[in-house]
Amino acid sequence: MRYTRLARTFCVVVLVAASAQAASAGPAPAPAGGDDSRGRACAATPRPGDGPARTVLEIAEQVKRELDLNSVILRVTYGGRELVTAGLGESMTGVPADPAMHFRTGSVGIAYMGTTLLRLVDEGRVGLDDPVARWLPELPNADHITLRMLANSSSGLTDYVTNADFLAALTAAPFKHWTPEELIGVSLSKPVWYEPGTNWSYSHANFVLLGAALERITGTRLDVLLRQYVTDPLRLDETRNSFTPDIPTPVQHAFTSERGMYEESTFWNPSWTTAPGAVLTGDICDLTASAEGIGSGRLLSPQSHRELLNPGTVGLGTPTATCPASVCMPNTEEKHFGMGVIVLGDWILQNPSFSGYAAVQSYLPAERLAIAVSTTKGKATPPGTNTAEIIMNRIAAALAPDHPLPAP
């Protein structure tokens, strides 16, 4: 790893802080790998006077103003140690945003499902190219769809989230509970985009089915399985599944104008977002540790980590007569979908955005740099934008200019 300007500055900050701590409290215990925050409440760091931590806060404050965000909660770690943790703005009127607040982490759950599948491969319990007919015989064409195709989203199944009737129903009744059978039924009501494995298109249906397959492979409920294989080993103590719209307190509240009026959306039912058991909430400390744990591949064998980052998607994604360019999008070496993760240049991330929430977990292995951000919308926030990812992109450009993120 190059000894970058960030590394030099960060080392000075850490040494000064460590010296002050040693003078009053003796030596601190070494962290048990990765983020050193576990075992204590997620809390804001003192406001920095200068250096990279101050740069991070200034970027977040500027984007918050530009995009009229209600709140920004963020955390950046370098080499597994905290650089800065902060909450900006308000969760609700008169309630300051705080790093201890919980929020919906959405598609981060599919990264956990991909990692869980690869751990089962490492244990020799399944193969990535096993047809899912063995576990999901009721799925049409199940003999030709593999576990790999579900996890890397190359099955050809349509995305129910783009179905006009589904969107209308979701908009009309945001508190409705959706069952997996209903969601998959919407997807199967349309012809597949292409023959399984021959192209690439994102579909939420793949991950609802992957969750069901993982349960049948192991005989274990998905929320328990993700705890055993991912969140417990990574010490993500504040990351939890819920089978209801509940969020553990304290809560970062969300608001949106997507139904035509600015309204609170915190407790809209997220059952449509992914497989039951992977509908997760967490805090910003967990999201940062998650970015490091998933991105580093430390739960996986080297071969499975390579599969996580490119399970055969590079080179897929070609528009055809039956699959438009807005659906079958190209996966290149620089920018492609992995096994539940997104690879952008040297960065590995996930970027959930729905129902007024936006978040991102990102990791740069070359510098052991993790950035996590969660944002909520104000009345004038532009629609259709992952505002957390905008903040992350600017922080990444400032802290790691030698590892640029590719253009959207």
CSV table of C-alpha atoms in Angstrom, one decimal:
chain,number,residue,atom,x,y,z
A,1,MET,CA,0.0,0.0,0.0
A,2,ARG,CA,1.3,3.4,-0.9
A,3,TYR,CA,2.1,5.6,2.1
A,4,THR,CA,-0.3,8.4,1.1
A,5,ARG,CA,-0.8,11.9,2.3
A,6,LEU,CA,-3.9,10.7,4.2
A,7,ALA,CA,-1.9,7.9,5.8
A,8,ARG,CA,0.8,10.4,7.0
A,9,THR,CA,-1.8,12.8,8.4
A,10,PHE,CA,-3.9,10.1,10.0
A,11,CYS,CA,-0.9,8.6,11.7
A,12,VAL,CA,-0.1,11.9,13.3
A,13,VAL,CA,-3.6,12.4,14.5
A,14,VAL,CA,-3.7,8.8,15.9
A,15,LEU,CA,-0.3,9.2,17.7
A,16,VAL,CA,-1.3,12.5,19.3
A,17,ALA,CA,-4.6,11.0,20.5
A,18,ALA,CA,-3.0,7.8,21.7
A,19,SER,CA,-0.3,9.8,23.6
A,20,ALA,CA,-3.0,11.9,25.4
A,21,GLN,CA,-5.0,8.7,26.2
A,22,ALA,CA,-2.0,6.9,27.5
A,23,ALA,CA,-1.1,9.7,29.9
A,24,SER,CA,-4.5,9.5,31.6
A,25,ALA,CA,-5.7,5.9,31.1
A,26,GLY,CA,-2.9,3.6,30.2
A,27,PRO,CA,-2.6,1.6,27.1
A,28,ALA,CA,-5.8,0.8,25.2
A,29,PRO,CA,-6.6,-2.8,24.2
A,30,ALA,CA,-6.1,-3.7,20.5
A,31,PRO,CA,-9.3,-4.0,18.5
A,32,ALA,CA,-10.3,-7.6,17.6
A,33,GLY,CA,-9.9,-6.9,13.9
A,34,GLY,CA,-11.6,-4.3,11.7
A,35,ASP,CA,-13.5,-1.4,13.2
A,36,ASP,CA,-12.5,-0.7,16.8
A,37,SER,CA,-15.9,0.8,17.8
A,38,ARG,CA,-17.7,-2.4,18.8
A,39,GLY,CA,-18.5,-2.8,22.4
A,40,ARG,CA,-19.4,0.8,22.9
A,41,ALA,CA,-22.3,3.1,21.8
A,42,CYS,CA,-21.9,4.6,18.3
A,43,ALA,CA,-21.1,8.3,19.1
A,44,ALA,CA,-19.9,11.4,17.4
A,45,THR,CA,-16.2,12.3,17.6
A,46,PRO,CA,-15.2,15.7,18.8
A,47,ARG,CA,-15.4,18.3,16.0
A,48,PRO,CA,-11.9,18.3,14.4
A,49,GLY,CA,-10.0,21.6,14.0
A,50,ASP,CA,-8.3,20.6,10.7
A,51,GLY,CA,-6.9,17.7,8.7
A,52,PRO,CA,-8.8,15.0,6.8
A,53,ALA,CA,-11.6,14.6,9.4
A,54,ARG,CA,-12.4,18.3,9.1
A,55,THR,CA,-12.4,17.9,5.3
A,56,VAL,CA,-15.0,15.1,5.6
A,57,LEU,CA,-17.3,17.2,7.7
A,58,GLU,CA,-17.0,20.2,5.4
A,59,ILE,CA,-17.9,18.1,2.4
A,60,ALA,CA,-21.0,16.6,4.2
A,61,GLU,CA,-22.1,20.1,5.4
A,62,GLN,CA,-21.8,21.5,1.9
A,63,VAL,CA,-23.8,18.7,0.2
A,64,LYS,CA,-26.4,18.9,3.0
A,65,ARG,CA,-26.9,22.6,2.1
A,66,GLU,CA,-26.8,22.0,-1.7
A,67,LEU,CA,-29.4,19.2,-1.6
A,68,ASP,CA,-31.6,20.4,1.2
A,69,LEU,CA,-31.1,17.3,3.3
A,70,ASN,CA,-32.8,16.9,6.6
A,71,SER,CA,-30.0,14.8,8.1
A,72,VAL,CA,-26.6,13.3,7.4
A,73,ILE,CA,-25.0,10.6,9.6
A,74,LEU,CA,-21.6,9.5,8.5
A,75,ARG,CA,-18.5,7.6,9.6
A,76,VAL,CA,-15.1,7.1,8.0
A,77,THR,CA,-12.5,4.7,9.2
A,78,TYR,CA,-8.9,4.3,8.0
A,79,GLY,CA,-6.9,1.1,8.6
A,80,GLY,CA,-9.8,-0.1,10.9
A,81,ARG,CA,-9.6,3.0,13.1
A,82,GLU,CA,-12.0,5.8,13.4
A,83,LEU,CA,-11.2,9.0,11.5
A,84,VAL,CA,-14.5,10.8,12.1
A,85,THR,CA,-18.1,10.0,13.1
A,86,ALA,CA,-20.8,12.7,13.0
A,87,GLY,CA,-24.5,13.5,12.8
A,88,LEU,CA,-25.6,16.7,11.0
A,89,GLY,CA,-29.1,18.3,10.8
A,90,GLU,CA,-32.2,16.9,12.4
A,91,SER,CA,-33.9,13.5,12.4
A,92,MET,CA,-37.2,15.3,13.2
A,93,THR,CA,-38.0,18.9,14.0
A,94,GLY,CA,-36.0,19.7,17.2
A,95,VAL,CA,-34.4,16.2,17.3
A,96,PRO,CA,-30.7,16.4,16.3
A,97,ALA,CA,-29.3,13.6,14.1
A,98,ASP,CA,-27.1,11.3,16.1
A,99,PRO,CA,-24.7,8.5,15.1
A,100,ALA,CA,-26.5,6.1,17.5
A,101,MET,CA,-29.7,6.4,15.4
A,102,HIS,CA,-30.9,3.4,13.3
A,103,PHE,CA,-32.0,3.5,9.7
A,104,ARG,CA,-32.9,1.1,6.9
A,105,THR,CA,-30.0,-0.5,5.1
A,106,GLY,CA,-31.9,-2.0,2.3
A,107,SER,CA,-29.7,-3.6,-0.4
A,108,VAL,CA,-26.8,-4.1,2.1
A,109,GLY,CA,-28.8,-7.3,2.9
A,110,ILE,CA,-28.1,-8.7,-0.5
A,111,ALA,CA,-24.4,-8.3,0.0
A,112,TYR,CA,-24.9,-10.4,3.2
A,113,MET,CA,-26.8,-13.0,1.2
A,114,GLY,CA,-24.1,-13.2,-1.4
A,115,THR,CA,-21.4,-13.6,1.3
A,116,THR,CA,-23.5,-16.3,3.0
A,117,LEU,CA,-23.9,-18.2,-0.2
A,118,LEU,CA,-20.1,-18.1,-0.7
A,119,ARG,CA,-19.5,-19.3,2.8
A,120,LEU,CA,-21.7,-22.3,2.1
A,121,VAL,CA,-19.6,-22.9,-1.1
A,122,ASP,CA,-16.5,-22.7,1.1
A,123,GLU,CA,-18.0,-25.3,3.4
A,124,GLY,CA,-18.7,-27.6,0.4
A,125,ARG,CA,-22.4,-27.6,1.0
A,126,VAL,CA,-23.3,-26.2,-2.5
A,127,GLY,CA,-21.8,-25.2,-5.8
A,128,LEU,CA,-22.5,-21.8,-7.4
A,129,ASP,CA,-23.5,-23.5,-10.6
A,130,ASP,CA,-26.0,-25.9,-9.0
A,131,PRO,CA,-29.5,-25.5,-10.6
A,132,VAL,CA,-32.0,-24.1,-8.1
A,133,ALA,CA,-34.5,-26.7,-9.1
A,134,ARG,CA,-33.1,-28.8,-6.3
A,135,TRP,CA,-34.4,-26.3,-3.7
A,136,LEU,CA,-37.0,-24.2,-5.7
A,137,PRO,CA,-38.7,-26.8,-7.9
A,138,GLU,CA,-41.8,-24.6,-8.2
A,139,LEU,CA,-39.9,-21.9,-10.0
A,140,PRO,CA,-40.4,-22.0,-13.8
A,141,ASN,CA,-37.2,-22.8,-15.7
A,142,ALA,CA,-35.5,-23.7,-12.4
A,143,ASP,CA,-33.4,-26.4,-14.1
A,144,HIS,CA,-31.7,-23.6,-16.1
A,145,ILE,CA,-31.3,-21.0,-13.3
A,146,THR,CA,-28.3,-21.5,-10.9
A,147,LEU,CA,-27.5,-20.1,-7.5
A,148,ARG,CA,-24.8,-18.0,-9.2
A,149,MET,CA,-27.4,-16.4,-11.5
A,150,LEU,CA,-29.7,-15.5,-8.6
A,151,ALA,CA,-26.8,-14.0,-6.7
A,152,ASN,CA,-25.2,-12.0,-9.6
A,153,SER,CA,-28.6,-11.0,-11.1
A,154,SER,CA,-28.2,-12.8,-14.5
A,155,SER,CA,-31.3,-15.0,-14.3
A,156,GLY,CA,-33.3,-12.9,-16.8
A,157,LEU,CA,-36.3,-12.6,-14.4
A,158,THR,CA,-38.0,-9.2,-14.7
A,159,ASP,CA,-37.8,-6.7,-11.8
A,160,TYR,CA,-41.1,-6.4,-10.1
A,161,VAL,CA,-40.0,-2.9,-8.9
A,162,THR,CA,-40.3,-1.7,-12.5
A,163,ASN,CA,-43.8,-3.1,-13.0
A,164,ALA,CA,-46.3,-0.3,-13.4
A,165,ASP,CA,-49.1,-2.1,-11.6
A,166,PHE,CA,-46.8,-2.9,-8.7
A,167,LEU,CA,-45.6,0.7,-8.4
A,168,ALA,CA,-49.1,2.0,-8.4
A,169,ALA,CA,-50.1,-0.4,-5.7
A,170,LEU,CA,-47.0,0.5,-3.6
A,171,THR,CA,-47.7,4.2,-4.0
A,172,ALA,CA,-51.3,3.8,-3.1
A,173,ALA,CA,-50.7,1.7,0.0
A,174,PRO,CA,-47.1,2.2,1.4
A,175,PHE,CA,-47.9,0.4,4.6
A,176,LYS,CA,-49.0,-2.8,2.9
A,177,HIS,CA,-47.2,-6.0,3.7
A,178,TRP,CA,-46.0,-7.9,0.6
A,179,THR,CA,-45.3,-11.6,0.7
A,180,PRO,CA,-42.6,-13.3,-1.4
A,181,GLU,CA,-45.2,-15.1,-3.3
A,182,GLU,CA,-46.9,-11.8,-4.4
A,183,LEU,CA,-43.5,-10.3,-5.4
A,184,ILE,CA,-42.3,-13.3,-7.4
A,185,GLY,CA,-45.8,-13.5,-9.0
A,186,VAL,CA,-45.4,-9.9,-10.3
A,187,SER,CA,-42.0,-10.8,-11.8
A,188,LEU,CA,-43.3,-14.1,-13.3
A,189,SER,CA,-46.3,-12.3,-14.9
A,190,LYS,CA,-43.9,-10.9,-17.6
A,191,PRO,CA,-41.7,-12.9,-19.9
A,192,VAL,CA,-38.0,-13.2,-19.0
A,193,TRP,CA,-35.7,-10.7,-20.6
A,194,TYR,CA,-33.2,-13.3,-21.9
A,195,GLU,CA,-32.1,-16.9,-21.4
A,196,PRO,CA,-30.7,-17.4,-17.9
A,197,GLY,CA,-27.0,-16.6,-17.7
A,198,THR,CA,-26.7,-15.0,-21.1
A,199,ASN,CA,-27.0,-11.4,-20.1
A,200,TRP,CA,-27.4,-9.1,-17.1
A,201,SER,CA,-30.2,-7.0,-15.6
A,202,TYR,CA,-30.9,-6.0,-12.0
A,203,SER,CA,-34.0,-7.7,-10.5
A,204,HIS,CA,-35.2,-7.7,-6.9
A,205,ALA,CA,-36.8,-11.0,-7.7
A,206,ASN,CA,-33.4,-12.7,-7.8
A,207,PHE,CA,-32.7,-11.9,-4.2
A,208,VAL,CA,-36.2,-12.8,-2.9
A,209,LEU,CA,-35.6,-16.2,-4.5
A,210,LEU,CA,-32.0,-16.4,-3.2
A,211,GLY,CA,-33.2,-15.9,0.3
A,212,ALA,CA,-35.7,-18.7,-0.1
A,213,ALA,CA,-33.0,-21.0,-1.6
A,214,LEU,CA,-30.6,-20.3,1.3
A,215,GLU,CA,-33.3,-21.2,3.8
A,216,ARG,CA,-34.0,-24.5,2.0
A,217,ILE,CA,-30.3,-25.3,1.6
A,218,THR,CA,-29.6,-24.9,5.3
A,219,GLY,CA,-33.0,-25.6,6.9
A,220,THR,CA,-32.4,-22.3,8.8
A,221,ARG,CA,-34.5,-19.2,8.8
A,222,LEU,CA,-32.8,-16.4,6.7
A,223,ASP,CA,-32.4,-13.9,9.5
A,224,VAL,CA,-30.8,-16.5,11.7
A,225,LEU,CA,-28.5,-17.6,8.9
A,226,LEU,CA,-27.3,-14.0,8.2
A,227,ARG,CA,-26.6,-13.6,11.8
A,228,GLN,CA,-24.6,-16.8,12.0
A,229,TYR,CA,-22.6,-16.2,8.8
A,230,VAL,CA,-22.2,-12.4,8.6
A,231,THR,CA,-23.4,-10.0,11.3
A,232,ASP,CA,-22.2,-12.0,14.4
A,233,PRO,CA,-18.7,-12.6,12.9
A,234,LEU,CA,-18.4,-9.0,12.0
A,235,ARG,CA,-19.7,-7.9,15.4
A,236,LEU,CA,-22.6,-5.9,13.8
A,237,ASP,CA,-24.5,-5.7,17.1
A,238,GLU,CA,-26.9,-3.0,16.0
A,239,THR,CA,-27.9,-4.7,12.7
A,240,ARG,CA,-31.2,-6.5,12.8
A,241,ASN,CA,-33.9,-7.9,10.6
A,242,SER,CA,-37.5,-7.1,11.3
A,243,PHE,CA,-40.5,-8.9,9.9
A,244,THR,CA,-42.5,-5.7,10.6
A,245,PRO,CA,-41.9,-2.0,9.7
A,246,ASP,CA,-40.4,-1.4,13.2
A,247,ILE,CA,-37.0,0.2,13.6
A,248,PRO,CA,-35.2,0.0,17.0
A,249,THR,CA,-34.8,3.3,18.8
A,250,PRO,CA,-33.2,5.8,18.5
A,251,VAL,CA,-34.4,6.3,14.9
A,252,GLN,CA,-33.3,8.5,12.0
A,253,HIS,CA,-36.6,9.5,10.6
A,254,ALA,CA,-37.2,9.7,6.9
A,255,PHE,CA,-39.4,12.0,4.7
A,256,THR,CA,-40.2,12.0,1.0
A,257,SER,CA,-42.3,13.8,-1.7
A,258,GLU,CA,-42.5,10.7,-3.9
A,259,ARG,CA,-46.3,10.5,-3.5
A,260,GLY,CA,-46.7,14.2,-4.4
A,261,MET,CA,-46.7,15.6,-0.9
A,262,TYR,CA,-43.9,15.9,1.6
A,263,GLU,CA,-44.6,13.3,4.3
A,264,GLU,CA,-43.0,11.1,6.8
A,265,SER,CA,-42.0,7.7,5.4
A,266,THR,CA,-40.0,6.2,8.3
A,267,PHE,CA,-42.4,3.3,9.0
A,268,TRP,CA,-43.6,2.6,5.4
A,269,ASN,CA,-43.5,-1.2,5.1
A,270,PRO,CA,-40.2,-2.4,3.6
A,271,SER,CA,-41.4,-6.0,3.0
A,272,TRP,CA,-41.1,-5.5,-0.8
A,273,THR,CA,-37.4,-4.6,-0.8
A,274,THR,CA,-35.9,-8.0,-0.5
A,275,ALA,CA,-36.2,-11.5,1.0
A,276,PRO,CA,-37.9,-11.8,4.4
A,277,GLY,CA,-35.1,-12.2,7.0
A,278,ALA,CA,-32.8,-9.7,5.1
A,279,VAL,CA,-34.9,-6.6,5.7
A,280,LEU,CA,-32.3,-4.9,7.8
A,281,THR,CA,-31.8,-1.8,10.0
A,282,GLY,CA,-28.5,-0.7,11.6
A,283,ASP,CA,-26.5,2.3,12.8
A,284,ILE,CA,-23.6,4.1,11.1
A,285,CYS,CA,-20.9,2.3,13.1
A,286,ASP,CA,-22.2,-1.1,11.9
A,287,LEU,CA,-22.5,0.1,8.3
A,288,THR,CA,-18.9,1.2,8.4
A,289,ALA,CA,-17.8,-2.1,9.9
A,290,SER,CA,-19.9,-3.9,7.3
A,291,ALA,CA,-18.2,-2.0,4.5
A,292,GLU,CA,-14.8,-3.2,5.7
A,293,GLY,CA,-15.9,-6.7,6.5
A,294,ILE,CA,-17.6,-7.4,3.2
A,295,GLY,CA,-15.2,-5.5,1.1
A,296,SER,CA,-12.1,-7.1,2.6
A,297,GLY,CA,-13.5,-10.6,2.1
A,298,ARG,CA,-12.2,-11.6,5.5
A,299,LEU,CA,-15.2,-14.0,6.0
A,300,LEU,CA,-14.3,-15.8,2.7
A,301,SER,CA,-11.6,-17.9,1.1
A,302,PRO,CA,-9.5,-16.1,-1.4
A,303,GLN,CA,-11.3,-17.9,-4.3
A,304,SER,CA,-14.7,-17.0,-2.9
A,305,HIS,CA,-13.7,-13.4,-2.4
A,306,ARG,CA,-12.7,-13.2,-6.1
A,307,GLU,CA,-16.2,-14.6,-6.9
A,308,LEU,CA,-17.8,-12.0,-4.7
A,309,LEU,CA,-16.1,-9.3,-6.8
A,310,ASN,CA,-16.7,-10.9,-10.2
A,311,PRO,CA,-18.9,-13.9,-10.4
A,312,GLY,CA,-18.9,-13.8,-14.2
A,313,THR,CA,-20.7,-10.5,-14.7
A,314,VAL,CA,-17.9,-8.6,-16.4
A,315,GLY,CA,-18.7,-8.6,-20.1
A,316,LEU,CA,-22.4,-9.2,-19.6
A,317,GLY,CA,-25.1,-6.5,-20.1
A,318,THR,CA,-25.9,-6.0,-23.8
A,319,PRO,CA,-29.1,-4.5,-25.1
A,320,THR,CA,-31.0,-6.8,-27.4
A,321,ALA,CA,-34.3,-6.8,-29.3
A,322,THR,CA,-36.0,-8.2,-26.2
A,323,CYS,CA,-34.0,-6.3,-23.5
A,324,PRO,CA,-33.6,-2.5,-23.8
A,325,ALA,CA,-30.5,-0.6,-22.8
A,326,SER,CA,-32.3,0.7,-19.7
A,327,VAL,CA,-32.5,-2.9,-18.4
A,328,CYS,CA,-29.6,-4.8,-19.8
A,329,MET,CA,-26.8,-2.5,-18.8
A,330,PRO,CA,-23.1,-3.2,-19.5
A,331,ASN,CA,-20.9,-4.7,-16.8
A,332,THR,CA,-17.3,-3.6,-17.4
A,333,GLU,CA,-14.1,-4.3,-15.5
A,334,GLU,CA,-14.3,-0.8,-14.1
A,335,LYS,CA,-17.9,-0.8,-13.2
A,336,HIS,CA,-19.9,-4.0,-12.6
A,337,PHE,CA,-22.2,-6.0,-10.3
A,338,GLY,CA,-20.6,-8.7,-8.1
A,339,MET,CA,-22.3,-11.2,-5.9
A,340,GLY,CA,-24.6,-8.7,-4.1
A,341,VAL,CA,-22.0,-5.9,-4.2
A,342,ILE,CA,-21.2,-3.2,-6.7
A,343,VAL,CA,-17.6,-2.8,-7.9
A,344,LEU,CA,-16.7,0.7,-9.0
A,345,GLY,CA,-13.0,1.0,-9.9
A,346,ASP,CA,-11.0,0.0,-6.8
A,347,TRP,CA,-14.1,0.5,-4.5
A,348,ILE,CA,-16.6,-2.1,-3.3
A,349,LEU,CA,-20.0,-0.8,-2.2
A,350,GLN,CA,-23.7,-1.1,-1.8
A,351,ASN,CA,-26.0,1.9,-2.1
A,352,PRO,CA,-29.6,1.5,-0.9
A,353,SER,CA,-32.1,4.2,-1.6
A,354,PHE,CA,-35.9,4.0,-1.0
A,355,SER,CA,-38.8,5.6,0.9
A,356,GLY,CA,-36.9,8.7,1.8
A,357,TYR,CA,-33.8,6.9,3.0
A,358,ALA,CA,-30.4,6.9,1.2
A,359,ALA,CA,-27.3,5.2,2.4
A,360,VAL,CA,-24.0,3.8,1.2
A,361,GLN,CA,-21.3,1.6,2.5
A,362,SER,CA,-18.0,1.7,0.5
A,363,TYR,CA,-14.6,0.2,1.0
A,364,LEU,CA,-11.2,0.8,-0.7
A,365,PRO,CA,-9.1,-2.3,0.0
A,366,ALA,CA,-5.9,-0.6,-1.2
A,367,GLU,CA,-6.0,1.9,1.6
A,368,ARG,CA,-8.3,0.1,4.1
A,369,LEU,CA,-10.6,3.1,3.8
A,370,ALA,CA,-14.3,2.7,4.7
A,371,ILE,CA,-16.9,5.3,4.2
A,372,ALA,CA,-20.5,5.0,5.4
A,373,VAL,CA,-23.2,7.6,5.0
A,374,SER,CA,-27.0,7.8,5.7
A,375,THR,CA,-29.1,10.7,4.6
A,376,THR,CA,-32.7,11.8,4.7
A,377,LYS,CA,-34.5,14.2,2.4
A,378,GLY,CA,-35.8,17.8,2.8
A,379,LYS,CA,-38.6,19.3,0.9
A,380,ALA,CA,-36.4,20.5,-1.9
A,381,THR,CA,-34.1,17.5,-2.2
A,382,PRO,CA,-33.9,16.5,-5.9
A,383,PRO,CA,-35.8,13.2,-6.6
A,384,GLY,CA,-34.2,10.1,-7.9
A,385,THR,CA,-30.8,10.7,-6.4
A,386,ASN,CA,-28.8,8.7,-3.8
A,387,THR,CA,-27.7,11.7,-1.8
A,388,ALA,CA,-25.6,9.5,0.5
A,389,GLU,CA,-23.6,8.3,-2.5
A,390,ILE,CA,-22.9,11.9,-3.6
A,391,ILE,CA,-21.4,12.7,-0.2
A,392,MET,CA,-19.4,9.4,-0.3
A,393,ASN,CA,-18.1,10.2,-3.8
A,394,ARG,CA,-16.8,13.6,-2.7
A,395,ILE,CA,-15.2,12.2,0.4
A,396,ALA,CA,-13.5,9.5,-1.6
A,397,ALA,CA,-12.1,12.0,-4.1
A,398,ALA,CA,-10.7,14.1,-1.2
A,399,LEU,CA,-9.2,11.2,0.8
A,400,ALA,CA,-8.1,8.9,-2.0
A,401,PRO,CA,-7.5,10.9,-5.2
A,402,ASP,CA,-5.3,8.1,-6.6
A,403,HIS,CA,-8.4,5.7,-6.6
A,404,PRO,CA,-11.1,7.7,-8.5
A,405,LEU,CA,-14.6,6.4,-8.7
A,406,PRO,CA,-15.8,5.9,-12.3
A,407,ALA,CA,-18.4,8.4,-13.6
A,408,PRO,CA,-22.0,7.3,-13.2
